[in-house]
PDB file of C-alpha atoms in Angstrom:
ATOM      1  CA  UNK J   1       0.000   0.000   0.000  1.00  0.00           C
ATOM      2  CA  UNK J   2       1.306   3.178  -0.905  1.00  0.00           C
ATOM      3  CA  UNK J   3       2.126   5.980   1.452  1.00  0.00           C
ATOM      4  CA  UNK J   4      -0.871   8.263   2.339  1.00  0.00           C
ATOM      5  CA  UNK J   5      -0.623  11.846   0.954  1.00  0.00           C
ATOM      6  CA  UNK J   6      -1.274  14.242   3.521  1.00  0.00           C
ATOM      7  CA  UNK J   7      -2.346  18.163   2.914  1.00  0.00           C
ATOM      8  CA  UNK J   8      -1.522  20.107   5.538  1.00  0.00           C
ATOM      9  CA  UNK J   9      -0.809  23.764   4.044  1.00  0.00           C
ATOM     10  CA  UNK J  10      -3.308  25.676   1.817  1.00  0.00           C
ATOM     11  CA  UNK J  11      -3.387  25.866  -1.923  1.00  0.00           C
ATOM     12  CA  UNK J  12      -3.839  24.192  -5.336  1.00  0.00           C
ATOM     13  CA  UNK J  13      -2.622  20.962  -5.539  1.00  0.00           C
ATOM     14  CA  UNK J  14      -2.538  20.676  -9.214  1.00  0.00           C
ATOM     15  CA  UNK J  15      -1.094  16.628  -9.116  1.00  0.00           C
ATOM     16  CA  UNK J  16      -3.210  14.723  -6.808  1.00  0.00           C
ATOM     17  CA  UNK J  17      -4.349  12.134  -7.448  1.00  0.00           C
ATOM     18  CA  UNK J  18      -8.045  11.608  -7.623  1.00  0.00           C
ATOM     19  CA  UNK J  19      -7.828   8.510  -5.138  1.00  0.00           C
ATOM     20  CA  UNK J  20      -6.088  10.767  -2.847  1.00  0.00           C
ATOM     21  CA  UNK J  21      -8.634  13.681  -2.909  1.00  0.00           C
ATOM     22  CA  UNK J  22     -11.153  11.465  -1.945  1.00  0.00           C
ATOM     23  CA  UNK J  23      -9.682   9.725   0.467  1.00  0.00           C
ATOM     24  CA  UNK J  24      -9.722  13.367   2.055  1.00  0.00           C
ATOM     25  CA  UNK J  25      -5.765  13.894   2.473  1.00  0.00           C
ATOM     26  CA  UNK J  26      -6.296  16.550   5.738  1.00  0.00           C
ATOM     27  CA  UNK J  27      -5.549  15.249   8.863  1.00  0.00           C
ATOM     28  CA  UNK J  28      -8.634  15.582  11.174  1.00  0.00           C
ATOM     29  CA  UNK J  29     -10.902  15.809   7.923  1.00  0.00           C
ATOM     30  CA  UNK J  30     -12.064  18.555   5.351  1.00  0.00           C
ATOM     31  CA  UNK J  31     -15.691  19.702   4.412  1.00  0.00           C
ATOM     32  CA  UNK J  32     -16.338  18.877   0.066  1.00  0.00           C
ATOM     33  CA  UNK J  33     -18.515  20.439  -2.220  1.00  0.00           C
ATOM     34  CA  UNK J  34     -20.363  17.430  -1.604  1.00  0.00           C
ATOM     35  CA  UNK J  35     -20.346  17.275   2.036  1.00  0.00           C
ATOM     36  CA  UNK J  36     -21.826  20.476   2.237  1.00  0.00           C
ATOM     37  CA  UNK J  37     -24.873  19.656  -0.411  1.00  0.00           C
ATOM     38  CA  UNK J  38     -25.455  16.547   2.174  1.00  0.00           C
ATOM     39  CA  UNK J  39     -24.872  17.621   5.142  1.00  0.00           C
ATOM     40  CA  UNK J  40     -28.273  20.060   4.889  1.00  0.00           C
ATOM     41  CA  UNK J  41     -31.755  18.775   4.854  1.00  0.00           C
ATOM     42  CA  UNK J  42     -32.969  16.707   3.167  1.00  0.00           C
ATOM     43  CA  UNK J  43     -29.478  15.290   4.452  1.00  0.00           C
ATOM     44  CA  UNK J  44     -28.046  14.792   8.011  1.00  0.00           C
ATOM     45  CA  UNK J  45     -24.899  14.779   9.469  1.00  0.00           C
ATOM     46  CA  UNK J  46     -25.579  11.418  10.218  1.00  0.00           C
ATOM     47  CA  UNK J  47     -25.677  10.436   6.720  1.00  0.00           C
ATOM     48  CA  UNK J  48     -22.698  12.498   5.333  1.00  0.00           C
ATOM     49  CA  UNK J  49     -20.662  10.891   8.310  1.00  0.00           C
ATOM     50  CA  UNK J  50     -21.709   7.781   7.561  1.00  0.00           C
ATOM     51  CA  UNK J  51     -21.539   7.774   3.688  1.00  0.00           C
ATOM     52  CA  UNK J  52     -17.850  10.302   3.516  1.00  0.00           C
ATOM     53  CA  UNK J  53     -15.817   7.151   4.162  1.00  0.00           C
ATOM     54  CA  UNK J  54     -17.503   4.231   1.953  1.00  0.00           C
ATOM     55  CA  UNK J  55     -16.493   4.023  -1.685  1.00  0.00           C
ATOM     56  CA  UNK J  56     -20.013   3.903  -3.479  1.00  0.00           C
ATOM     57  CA  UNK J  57     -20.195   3.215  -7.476  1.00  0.00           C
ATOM     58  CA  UNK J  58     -23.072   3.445  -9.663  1.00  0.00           C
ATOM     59  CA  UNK J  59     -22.666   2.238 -12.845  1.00  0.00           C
ATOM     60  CA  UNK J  60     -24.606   5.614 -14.414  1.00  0.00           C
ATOM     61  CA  UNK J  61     -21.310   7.694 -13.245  1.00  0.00           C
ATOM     62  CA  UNK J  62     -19.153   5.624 -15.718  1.00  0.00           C
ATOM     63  CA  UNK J  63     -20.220   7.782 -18.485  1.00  0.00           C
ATOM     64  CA  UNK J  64     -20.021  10.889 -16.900  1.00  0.00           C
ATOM     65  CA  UNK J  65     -16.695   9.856 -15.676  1.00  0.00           C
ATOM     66  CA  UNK J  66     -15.347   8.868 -19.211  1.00  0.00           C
ATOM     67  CA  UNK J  67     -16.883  11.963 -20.825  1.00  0.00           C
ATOM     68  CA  UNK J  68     -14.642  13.976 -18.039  1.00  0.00           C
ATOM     69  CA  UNK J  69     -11.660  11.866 -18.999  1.00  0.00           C
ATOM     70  CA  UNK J  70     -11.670  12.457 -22.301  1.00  0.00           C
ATOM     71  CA  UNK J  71     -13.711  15.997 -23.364  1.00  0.00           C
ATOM     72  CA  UNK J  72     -10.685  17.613 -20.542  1.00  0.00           C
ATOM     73  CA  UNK J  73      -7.844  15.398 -21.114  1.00  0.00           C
ATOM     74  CA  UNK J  74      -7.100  14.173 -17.858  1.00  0.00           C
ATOM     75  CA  UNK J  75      -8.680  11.676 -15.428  1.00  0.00           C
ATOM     76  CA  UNK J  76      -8.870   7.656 -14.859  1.00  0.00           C
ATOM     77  CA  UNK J  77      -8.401   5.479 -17.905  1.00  0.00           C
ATOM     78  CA  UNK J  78     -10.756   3.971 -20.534  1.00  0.00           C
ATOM     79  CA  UNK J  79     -11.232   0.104 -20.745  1.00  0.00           C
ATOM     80  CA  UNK J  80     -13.163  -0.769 -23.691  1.00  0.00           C
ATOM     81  CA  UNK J  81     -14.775  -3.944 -23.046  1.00  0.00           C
ATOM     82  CA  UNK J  82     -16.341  -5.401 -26.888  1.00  0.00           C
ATOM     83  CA  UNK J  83     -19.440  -6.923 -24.864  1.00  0.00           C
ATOM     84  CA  UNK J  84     -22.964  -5.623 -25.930  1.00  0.00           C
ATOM     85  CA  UNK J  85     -24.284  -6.090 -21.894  1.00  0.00           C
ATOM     86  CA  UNK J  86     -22.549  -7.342 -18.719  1.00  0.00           C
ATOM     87  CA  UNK J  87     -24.814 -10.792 -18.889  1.00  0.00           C
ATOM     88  CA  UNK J  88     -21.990 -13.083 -19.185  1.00  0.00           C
ATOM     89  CA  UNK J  89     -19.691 -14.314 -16.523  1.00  0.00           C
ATOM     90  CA  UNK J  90     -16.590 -12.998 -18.687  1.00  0.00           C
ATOM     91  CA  UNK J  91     -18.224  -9.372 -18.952  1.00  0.00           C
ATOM     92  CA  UNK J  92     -18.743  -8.830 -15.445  1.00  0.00           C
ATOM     93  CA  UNK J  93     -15.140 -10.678 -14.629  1.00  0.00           C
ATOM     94  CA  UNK J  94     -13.525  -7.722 -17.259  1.00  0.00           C
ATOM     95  CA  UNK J  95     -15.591  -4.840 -15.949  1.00  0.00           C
ATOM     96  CA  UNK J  96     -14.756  -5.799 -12.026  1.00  0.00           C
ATOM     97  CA  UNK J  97     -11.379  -6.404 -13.247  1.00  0.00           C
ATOM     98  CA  UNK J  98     -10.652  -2.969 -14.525  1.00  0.00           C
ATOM     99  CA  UNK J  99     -12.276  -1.283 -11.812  1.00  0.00           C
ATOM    100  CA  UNK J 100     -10.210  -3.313  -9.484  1.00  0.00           C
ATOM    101  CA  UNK J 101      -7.019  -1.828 -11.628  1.00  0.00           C
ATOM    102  CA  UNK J 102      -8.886   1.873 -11.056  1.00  0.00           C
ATOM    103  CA  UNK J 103     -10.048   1.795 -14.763  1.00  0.00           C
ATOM    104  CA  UNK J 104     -13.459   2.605 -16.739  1.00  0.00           C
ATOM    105  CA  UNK J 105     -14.499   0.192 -18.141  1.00  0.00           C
ATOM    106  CA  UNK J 106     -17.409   1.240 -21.552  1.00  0.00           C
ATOM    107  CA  UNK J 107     -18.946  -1.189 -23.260  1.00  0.00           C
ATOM    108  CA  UNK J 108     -18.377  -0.535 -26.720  1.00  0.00           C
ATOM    109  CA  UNK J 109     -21.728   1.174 -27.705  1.00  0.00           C
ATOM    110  CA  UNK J 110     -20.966   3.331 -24.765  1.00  0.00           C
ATOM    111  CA  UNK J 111     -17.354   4.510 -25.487  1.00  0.00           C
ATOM    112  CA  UNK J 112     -19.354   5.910 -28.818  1.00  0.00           C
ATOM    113  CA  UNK J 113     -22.003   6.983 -26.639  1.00  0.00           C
ATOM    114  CA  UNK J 114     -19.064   9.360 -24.596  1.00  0.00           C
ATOM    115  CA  UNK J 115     -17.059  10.210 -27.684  1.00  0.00           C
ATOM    116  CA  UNK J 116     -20.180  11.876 -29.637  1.00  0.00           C
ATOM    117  CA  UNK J 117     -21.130  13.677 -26.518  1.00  0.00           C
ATOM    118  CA  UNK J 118     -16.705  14.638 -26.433  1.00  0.00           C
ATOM    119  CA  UNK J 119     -17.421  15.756 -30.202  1.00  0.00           C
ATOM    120  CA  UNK J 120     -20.292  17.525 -29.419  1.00  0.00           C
ATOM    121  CA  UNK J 121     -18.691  19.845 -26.932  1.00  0.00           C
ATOM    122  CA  UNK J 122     -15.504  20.002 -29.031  1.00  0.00           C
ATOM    123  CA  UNK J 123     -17.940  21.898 -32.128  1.00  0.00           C
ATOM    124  CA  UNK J 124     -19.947  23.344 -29.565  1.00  0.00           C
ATOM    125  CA  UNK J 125     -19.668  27.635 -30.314  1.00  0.00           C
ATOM    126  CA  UNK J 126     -18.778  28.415 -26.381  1.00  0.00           C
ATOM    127  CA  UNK J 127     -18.058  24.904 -25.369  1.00  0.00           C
ATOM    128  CA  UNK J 128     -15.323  24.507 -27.497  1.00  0.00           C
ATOM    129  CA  UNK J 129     -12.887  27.051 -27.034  1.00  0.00           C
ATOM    130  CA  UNK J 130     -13.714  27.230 -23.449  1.00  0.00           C
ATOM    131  CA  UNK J 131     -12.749  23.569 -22.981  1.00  0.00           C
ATOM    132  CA  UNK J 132     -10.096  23.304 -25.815  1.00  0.00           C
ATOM    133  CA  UNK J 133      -6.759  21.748 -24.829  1.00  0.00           C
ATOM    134  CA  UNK J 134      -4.174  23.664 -23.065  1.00  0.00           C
ATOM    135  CA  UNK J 135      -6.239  26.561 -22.409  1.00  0.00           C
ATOM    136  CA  UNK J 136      -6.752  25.513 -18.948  1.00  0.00           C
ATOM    137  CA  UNK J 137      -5.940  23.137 -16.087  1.00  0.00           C
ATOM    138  CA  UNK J 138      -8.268  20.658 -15.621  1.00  0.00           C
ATOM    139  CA  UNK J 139      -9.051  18.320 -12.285  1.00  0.00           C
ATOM    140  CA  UNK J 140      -7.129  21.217  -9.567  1.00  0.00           C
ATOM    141  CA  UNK J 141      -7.377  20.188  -6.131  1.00  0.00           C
ATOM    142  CA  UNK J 142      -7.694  23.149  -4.263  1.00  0.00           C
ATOM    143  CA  UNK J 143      -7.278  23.371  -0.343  1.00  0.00           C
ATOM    144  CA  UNK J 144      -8.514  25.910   2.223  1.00  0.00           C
ATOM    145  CA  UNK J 145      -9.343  27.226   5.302  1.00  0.00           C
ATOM    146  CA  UNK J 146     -12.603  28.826   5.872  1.00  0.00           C
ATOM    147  CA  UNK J 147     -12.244  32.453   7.890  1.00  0.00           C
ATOM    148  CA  UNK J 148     -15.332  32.154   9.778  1.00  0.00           C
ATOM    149  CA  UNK J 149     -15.333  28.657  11.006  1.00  0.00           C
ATOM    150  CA  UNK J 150     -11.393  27.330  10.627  1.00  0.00           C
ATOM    151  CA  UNK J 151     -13.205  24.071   8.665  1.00  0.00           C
ATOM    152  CA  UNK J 152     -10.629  23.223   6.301  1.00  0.00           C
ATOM    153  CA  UNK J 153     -12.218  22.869   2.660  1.00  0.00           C
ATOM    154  CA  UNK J 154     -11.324  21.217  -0.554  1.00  0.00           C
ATOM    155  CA  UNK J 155     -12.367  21.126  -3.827  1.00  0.00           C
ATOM    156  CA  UNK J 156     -11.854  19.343  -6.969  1.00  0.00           C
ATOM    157  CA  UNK J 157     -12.267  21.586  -9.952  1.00  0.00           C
ATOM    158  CA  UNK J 158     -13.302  20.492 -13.545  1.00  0.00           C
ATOM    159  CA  UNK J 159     -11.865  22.988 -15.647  1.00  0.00           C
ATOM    160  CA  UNK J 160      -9.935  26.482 -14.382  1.00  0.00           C
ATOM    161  CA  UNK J 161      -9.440  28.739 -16.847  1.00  0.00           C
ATOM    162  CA  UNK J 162      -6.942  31.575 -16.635  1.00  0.00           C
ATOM    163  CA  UNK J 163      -8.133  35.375 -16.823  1.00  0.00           C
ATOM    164  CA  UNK J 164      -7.344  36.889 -20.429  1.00  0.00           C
ATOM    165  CA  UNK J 165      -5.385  40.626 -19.501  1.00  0.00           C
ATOM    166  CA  UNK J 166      -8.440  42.111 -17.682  1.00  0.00           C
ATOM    167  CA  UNK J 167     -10.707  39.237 -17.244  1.00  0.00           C
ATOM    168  CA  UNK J 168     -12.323  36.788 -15.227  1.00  0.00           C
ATOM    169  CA  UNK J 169     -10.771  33.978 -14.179  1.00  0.00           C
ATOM    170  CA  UNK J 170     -13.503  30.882 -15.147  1.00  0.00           C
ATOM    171  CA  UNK J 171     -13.849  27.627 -13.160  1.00  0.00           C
ATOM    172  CA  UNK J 172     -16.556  25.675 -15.107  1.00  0.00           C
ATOM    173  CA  UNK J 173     -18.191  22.257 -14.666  1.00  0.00           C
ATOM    174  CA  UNK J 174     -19.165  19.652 -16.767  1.00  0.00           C
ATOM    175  CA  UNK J 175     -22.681  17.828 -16.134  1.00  0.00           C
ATOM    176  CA  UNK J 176     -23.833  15.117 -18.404  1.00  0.00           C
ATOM    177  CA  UNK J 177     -27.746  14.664 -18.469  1.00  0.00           C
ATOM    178  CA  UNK J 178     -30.731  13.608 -19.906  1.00  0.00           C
ATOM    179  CA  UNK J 179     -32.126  17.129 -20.871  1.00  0.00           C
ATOM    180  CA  UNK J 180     -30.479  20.706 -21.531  1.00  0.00           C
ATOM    181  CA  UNK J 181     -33.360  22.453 -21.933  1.00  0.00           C
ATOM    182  CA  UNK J 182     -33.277  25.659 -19.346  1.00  0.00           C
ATOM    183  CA  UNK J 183     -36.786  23.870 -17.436  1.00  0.00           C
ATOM    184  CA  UNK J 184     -34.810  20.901 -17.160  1.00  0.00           C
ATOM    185  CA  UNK J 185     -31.573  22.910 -16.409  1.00  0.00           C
ATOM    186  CA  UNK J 186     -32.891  24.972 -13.049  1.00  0.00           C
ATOM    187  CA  UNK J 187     -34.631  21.627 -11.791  1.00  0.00           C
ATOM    188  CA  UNK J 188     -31.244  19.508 -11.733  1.00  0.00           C
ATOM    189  CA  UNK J 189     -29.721  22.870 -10.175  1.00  0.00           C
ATOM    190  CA  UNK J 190     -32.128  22.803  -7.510  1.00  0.00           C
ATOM    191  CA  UNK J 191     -32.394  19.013  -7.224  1.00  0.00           C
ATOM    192  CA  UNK J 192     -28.767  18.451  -7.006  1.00  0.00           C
ATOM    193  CA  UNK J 193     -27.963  21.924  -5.266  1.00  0.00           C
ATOM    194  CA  UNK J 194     -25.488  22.522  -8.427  1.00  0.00           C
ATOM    195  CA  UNK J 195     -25.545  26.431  -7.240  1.00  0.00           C
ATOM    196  CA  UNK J 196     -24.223  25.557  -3.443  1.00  0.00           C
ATOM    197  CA  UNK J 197     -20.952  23.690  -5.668  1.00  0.00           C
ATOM    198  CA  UNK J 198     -20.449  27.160  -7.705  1.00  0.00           C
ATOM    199  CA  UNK J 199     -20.479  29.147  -4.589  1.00  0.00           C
ATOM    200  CA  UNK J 200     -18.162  26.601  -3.039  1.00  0.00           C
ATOM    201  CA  UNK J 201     -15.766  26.224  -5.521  1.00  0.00           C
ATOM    202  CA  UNK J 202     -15.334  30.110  -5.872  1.00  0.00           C
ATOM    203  CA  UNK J 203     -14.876  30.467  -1.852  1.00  0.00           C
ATOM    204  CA  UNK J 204     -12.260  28.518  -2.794  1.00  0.00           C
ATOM    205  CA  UNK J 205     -10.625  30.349  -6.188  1.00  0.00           C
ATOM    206  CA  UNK J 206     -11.063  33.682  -3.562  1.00  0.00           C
ATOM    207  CA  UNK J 207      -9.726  32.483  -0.502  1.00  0.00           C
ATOM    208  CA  UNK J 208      -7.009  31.192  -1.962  1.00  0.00           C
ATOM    209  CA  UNK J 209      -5.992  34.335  -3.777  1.00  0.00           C
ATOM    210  CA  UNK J 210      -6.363  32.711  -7.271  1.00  0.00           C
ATOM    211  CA  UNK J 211      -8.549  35.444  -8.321  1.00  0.00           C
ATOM    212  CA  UNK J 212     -10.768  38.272  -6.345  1.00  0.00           C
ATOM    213  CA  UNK J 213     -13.982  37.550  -8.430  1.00  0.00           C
ATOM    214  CA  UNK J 214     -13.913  34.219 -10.740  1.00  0.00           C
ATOM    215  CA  UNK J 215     -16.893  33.511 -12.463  1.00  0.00           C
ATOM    216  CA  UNK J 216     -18.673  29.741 -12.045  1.00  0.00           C
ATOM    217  CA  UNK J 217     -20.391  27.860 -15.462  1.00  0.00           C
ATOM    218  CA  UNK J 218     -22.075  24.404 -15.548  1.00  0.00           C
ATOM    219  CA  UNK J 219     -21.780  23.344 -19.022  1.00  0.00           C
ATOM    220  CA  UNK J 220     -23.928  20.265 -19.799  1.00  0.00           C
ATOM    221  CA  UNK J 221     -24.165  18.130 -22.501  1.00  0.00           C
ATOM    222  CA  UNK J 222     -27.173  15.682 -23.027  1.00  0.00           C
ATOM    223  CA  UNK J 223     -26.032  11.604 -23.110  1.00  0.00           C
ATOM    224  CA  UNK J 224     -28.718  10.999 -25.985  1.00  0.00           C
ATOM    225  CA  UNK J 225     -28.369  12.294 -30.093  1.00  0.00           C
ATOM    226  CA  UNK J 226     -27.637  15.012 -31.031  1.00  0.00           C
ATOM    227  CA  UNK J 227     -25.930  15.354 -27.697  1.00  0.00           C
ATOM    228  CA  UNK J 228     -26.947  19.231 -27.068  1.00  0.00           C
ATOM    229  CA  UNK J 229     -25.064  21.026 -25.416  1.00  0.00           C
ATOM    230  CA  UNK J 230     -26.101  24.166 -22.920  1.00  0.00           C
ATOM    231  CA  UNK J 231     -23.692  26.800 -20.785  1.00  0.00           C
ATOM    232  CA  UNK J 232     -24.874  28.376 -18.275  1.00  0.00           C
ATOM    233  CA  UNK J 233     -24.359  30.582 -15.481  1.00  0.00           C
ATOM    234  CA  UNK J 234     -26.081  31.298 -12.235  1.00  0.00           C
ATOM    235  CA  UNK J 235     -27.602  34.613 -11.705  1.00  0.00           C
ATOM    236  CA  UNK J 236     -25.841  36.820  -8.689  1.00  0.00           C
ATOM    237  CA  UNK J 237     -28.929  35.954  -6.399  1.00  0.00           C
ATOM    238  CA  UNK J 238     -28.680  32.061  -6.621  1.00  0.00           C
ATOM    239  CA  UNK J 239     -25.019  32.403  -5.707  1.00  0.00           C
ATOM    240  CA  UNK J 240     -26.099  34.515  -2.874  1.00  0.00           C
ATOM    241  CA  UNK J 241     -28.512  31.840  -1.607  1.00  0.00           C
ATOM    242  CA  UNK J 242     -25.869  28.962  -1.953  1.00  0.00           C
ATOM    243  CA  UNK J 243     -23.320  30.843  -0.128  1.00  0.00           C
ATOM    244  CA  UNK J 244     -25.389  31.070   2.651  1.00  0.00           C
ATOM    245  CA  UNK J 245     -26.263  27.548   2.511  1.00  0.00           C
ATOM    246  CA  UNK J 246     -22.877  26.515   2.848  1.00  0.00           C
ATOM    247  CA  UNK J 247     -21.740  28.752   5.469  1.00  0.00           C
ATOM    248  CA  UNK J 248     -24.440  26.749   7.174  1.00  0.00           C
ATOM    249  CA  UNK J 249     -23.144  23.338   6.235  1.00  0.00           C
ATOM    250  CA  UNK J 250     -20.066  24.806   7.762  1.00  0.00           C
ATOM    251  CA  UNK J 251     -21.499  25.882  11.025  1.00  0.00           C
ATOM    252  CA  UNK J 252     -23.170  22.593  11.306  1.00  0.00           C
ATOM    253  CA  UNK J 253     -19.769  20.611   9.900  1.00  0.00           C
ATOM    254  CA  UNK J 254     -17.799  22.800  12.769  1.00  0.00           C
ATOM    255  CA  UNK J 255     -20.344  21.864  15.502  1.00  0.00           C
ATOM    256  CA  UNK J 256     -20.458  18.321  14.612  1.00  0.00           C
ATOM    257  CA  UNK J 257     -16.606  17.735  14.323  1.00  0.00           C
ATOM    258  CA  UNK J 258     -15.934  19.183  17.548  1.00  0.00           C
ATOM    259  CA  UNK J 259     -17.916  17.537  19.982  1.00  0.00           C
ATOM    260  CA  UNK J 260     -17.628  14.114  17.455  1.00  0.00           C
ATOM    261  CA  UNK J 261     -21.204  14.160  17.216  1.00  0.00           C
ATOM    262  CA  UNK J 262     -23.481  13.404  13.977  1.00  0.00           C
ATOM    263  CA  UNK J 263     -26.885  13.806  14.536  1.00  0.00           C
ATOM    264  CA  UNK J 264     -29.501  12.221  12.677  1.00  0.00           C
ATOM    265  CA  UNK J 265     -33.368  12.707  12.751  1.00  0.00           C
ATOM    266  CA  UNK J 266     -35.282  13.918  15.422  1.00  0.00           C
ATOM    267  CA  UNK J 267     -35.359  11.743  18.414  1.00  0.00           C
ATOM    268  CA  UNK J 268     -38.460  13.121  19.399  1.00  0.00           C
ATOM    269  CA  UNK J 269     -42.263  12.061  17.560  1.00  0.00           C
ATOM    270  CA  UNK J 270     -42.645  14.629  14.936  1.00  0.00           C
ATOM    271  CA  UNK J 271     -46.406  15.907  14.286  1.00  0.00           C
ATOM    272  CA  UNK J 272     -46.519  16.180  10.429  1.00  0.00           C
ATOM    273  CA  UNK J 273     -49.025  17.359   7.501  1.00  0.00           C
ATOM    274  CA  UNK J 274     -49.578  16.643   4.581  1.00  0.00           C
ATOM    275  CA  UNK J 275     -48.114  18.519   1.311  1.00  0.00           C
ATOM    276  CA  UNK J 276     -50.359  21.966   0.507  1.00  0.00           C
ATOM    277  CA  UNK J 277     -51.081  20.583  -2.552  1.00  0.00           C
ATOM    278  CA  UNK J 278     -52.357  17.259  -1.113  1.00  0.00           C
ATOM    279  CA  UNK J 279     -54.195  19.087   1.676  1.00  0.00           C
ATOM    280  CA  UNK J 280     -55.965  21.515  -0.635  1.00  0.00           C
ATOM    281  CA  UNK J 281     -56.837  18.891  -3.239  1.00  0.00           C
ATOM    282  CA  UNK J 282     -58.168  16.372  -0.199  1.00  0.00           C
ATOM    283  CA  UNK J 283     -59.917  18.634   1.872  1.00  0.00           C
ATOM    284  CA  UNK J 284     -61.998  19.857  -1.360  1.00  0.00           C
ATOM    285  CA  UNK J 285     -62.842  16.624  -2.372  1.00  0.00           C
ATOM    286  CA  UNK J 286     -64.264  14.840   1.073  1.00  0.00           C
ATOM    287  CA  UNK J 287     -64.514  17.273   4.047  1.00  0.00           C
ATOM    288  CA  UNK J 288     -67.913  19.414   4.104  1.00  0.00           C
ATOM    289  CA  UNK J 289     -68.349  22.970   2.476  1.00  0.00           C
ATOM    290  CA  UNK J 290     -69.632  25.350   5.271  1.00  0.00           C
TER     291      UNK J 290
END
């Protein structure tokens, strides 16, 4: 077993290794992008404690996780397995095999899948030469301390991309979905708090001194033909609201670490309601007018 890396001064770590970011490489533990989105309700500390220390795959994040790999240059690498499922005994013994080995393993139809979405971004009109080869640094660790609380943080960045003379320095984030559409777009924001990982990840790009006022873009590309792609950026409000929500996560992070204490649900019995919606549409339908 190799030696364990350990972080122990602020800054961008530009060569970790993604193992070792995940492992969480500062002694006494660090607060994630992640942690912080799960650590809130409809989370608990009880869950993020439980679930920041188990390696969990889902086989939907190999595509995302090849698309990363390839569209930024950078990442794990690609096993191309030429099996059309993972039915057979030799399938699954390849794709285990590979992961085993810290691999990807695509099917074959998928590796196409991942390289039209790749091509899609590479002709895409802002896509494209945001993403294009050695404009930027892709997969930066970055490491730091936040003022209010003293919870170390770390992040993982996509893509940072340096300031032209007189710009913005732009840390941007690929997604891979089902649907681009801007409907579709604010629901996975909300649903997967994408606007508390902006906010965190330029805490970060600030604090560390990077760049006083970097600008945060979620570019996703859809994992079905034609493989749209949409950029976008949150308005100044959203970021507003996320950095509040993770100063929160912090507080609560802080709290929990130092008495070693992860609470979970209420312990007491909780009187609930049901939804307005349900209530409104129920009440009409079988309680008496007066």
């Amino acid at each position: 077993m190799s030696e364990r890396i350990l972080i122990t001064e602020p800054g961008v770590y530009a060569d970790l290794d993604e193992a070792d970011y995940h492992r969480d490489p500062v002694p006494g533990g660090s607060l994630s992008s992640t942690g912080a989105r799960a650590i809130l309700p409809p989370g608990t500390p009880a869950r993020f404690n439980y679930e920041r220390h188990r390696k969990i795959h889902k086989r939907e994040w190999d595509l995302g996780t090849a698309a990363h790999a390839i569209a930024l240059g950078t990442g794990p690498e690609i096993v191309i397995l030429d099996f059309p499922d993972y039915l057979t005994k030799a399938a699954k013994e390849a794709r285990n095999g590979a992961r085993a080995a810290g691999q990807v393993p695509l099917l074959t139809h998928e590796y196409e899948s991942v390289m039209s979405m790749v091509i899609a971004l590479r002709h895409h009109e802002i896509a494209g030469p945001l993403l294009a080869k050695d404009t930027g640094a892709a997969e930066q660790s970055l490491f730091w301390i936040d003022e209010k609380t003293g919870v170390w943080c770390r992040a993982r960045l996509d893509w940072l991309k340096p300031a032209p003379t007189g710009g913005r320095v732009i840390v941007a984030d690929l997604k891979t979905t089902n649907a681009a559409d801007e409907e579709s777009i604010t629901k996975s924001i909300a649903n997967f708090n994408y606007h508390q990982q902006g906010a965190f990840y330029l805490d970060g790009v600030r604090t560390l001194g990077i760049h006083p006022d970097p600008a945060f873009v979620l570019v996703f590309v859809e994992k079905t033909p034609p493989h749209q792609v949409h950029v976008v950026q949150l308005d100044a409000y959203t970021l507003q609201i996320a950095h509040a929500k993770n100063q929160r996560a912090l507080k609560v992070y802080a709290e929990c670490a130092e008495t070693n204490t992860w609470p979970g649900y209420p312990t007491d019995i909780t009187t609930v309601s049901l939804p307005p919606w349900a209530e409104r549409t129920e009440s009409e339908e079988y309680l008496p007018h007066v």
